[in-house]
Amino acid sequence: MSQISISLPDDLEEFVREQVAASSYTSTSEYLRQLIREHREVVRFRNLIDEGASSPIEGTFDKPYFDDLRTRARSRTARK
């Protein structure tokens, strides 16, 4: 495993230590690793959104399409 050394202003260091103390994290390293993992997922999700937004629109989105969509959504809601 590699190591990275970071410098934090006092207020951020205090915040990190408070988060570790108030949670199930055993160390500041564990807390920061989790933040990085979560941010990696946010970046991945944003990339998927960007990819979808830049892709061509396919299909016909007319009244029957939305009627069917509503019907399927209602049936899923009724099953829960």
C-alpha positions as MATLAB code, in Angstrom:
seq = 'MSQISISLPDDLEEFVREQVAASSYTSTSEYLRQLIREHREVVRFRNLIDEGASSPIEGTFDKPYFDDLRTRARSRTARK';
ca = [
       0.000    0.000    0.000;
       1.278    3.463   -0.875;
       1.353    6.412    1.472;
       0.434   10.017    0.842;
       1.104   12.812    3.278;
      -1.337   15.727    3.317;
      -1.430   19.017    5.147;
      -4.697   20.309    6.552;
      -5.595   23.631    8.103;
      -6.346   23.324   11.810;
     -10.119   23.564   11.354;
     -10.176   20.702    8.816;
      -7.917   18.540   10.955;
     -10.228   19.104   13.908;
     -13.247   18.229   11.767;
     -11.638   14.976   10.574;
     -10.727   13.991   14.125;
     -14.295   14.736   15.281;
     -15.700   12.558   12.491;
     -13.425    9.677   13.430;
     -14.303    9.986   17.119;
     -18.042   10.194   16.439;
     -18.193    7.221   14.076;
     -16.969    3.688   13.595;
     -13.786    4.748   11.810;
     -10.683    3.523   13.572;
      -8.329    6.122   12.123;
      -8.156    9.301   10.088;
      -6.691    7.219    7.258;
      -9.733    4.966    7.207;
     -12.029    8.003    7.178;
     -10.145    9.651    4.317;
     -10.022    6.409    2.304;
     -13.806    6.140    2.612;
     -14.271    9.740    1.481;
     -12.081    9.063   -1.552;
     -14.027    5.868   -2.399;
     -17.308    7.755   -2.173;
     -15.984   10.586   -4.316;
     -14.757    8.061   -6.900;
     -18.337    6.754   -7.134;
     -19.680   10.302   -7.551;
     -17.219   10.901  -10.402;
     -18.176    7.576  -12.016;
     -21.876    8.455  -11.747;
     -21.327   11.935  -13.209;
     -19.416   10.401  -16.118;
     -22.326    8.042  -16.790;
     -24.742   10.972  -16.711;
     -22.544   12.948  -19.111;
     -22.292    9.927  -21.415;
     -26.063    9.509  -21.414;
     -26.683   13.214  -21.942;
     -24.371   13.305  -24.944;
     -25.797   10.175  -26.565;
     -28.413   10.476  -29.303;
     -32.075   10.307  -28.349;
     -33.622    7.124  -29.704;
     -37.237    6.057  -29.807;
     -40.578    7.766  -29.910;
     -41.663    9.565  -26.775;
     -45.315   10.193  -27.391;
     -48.489    9.851  -25.317;
     -48.665    6.024  -25.565;
     -45.050    5.773  -24.406;
     -45.733    7.854  -21.281;
     -49.038    6.053  -20.622;
     -47.173    2.733  -20.623;
     -44.451    4.191  -18.406;
     -47.056    5.363  -15.873;
     -48.771    1.975  -15.906;
     -45.504    0.124  -15.256;
     -44.536    2.563  -12.475;
     -47.911    2.165  -10.785;
     -47.721   -1.630  -10.938;
     -44.273   -1.572   -9.333;
     -45.511    0.743   -6.598;
     -48.546   -1.497   -5.961;
     -46.292   -4.560   -5.466;
     -44.339   -2.912   -2.627;
];
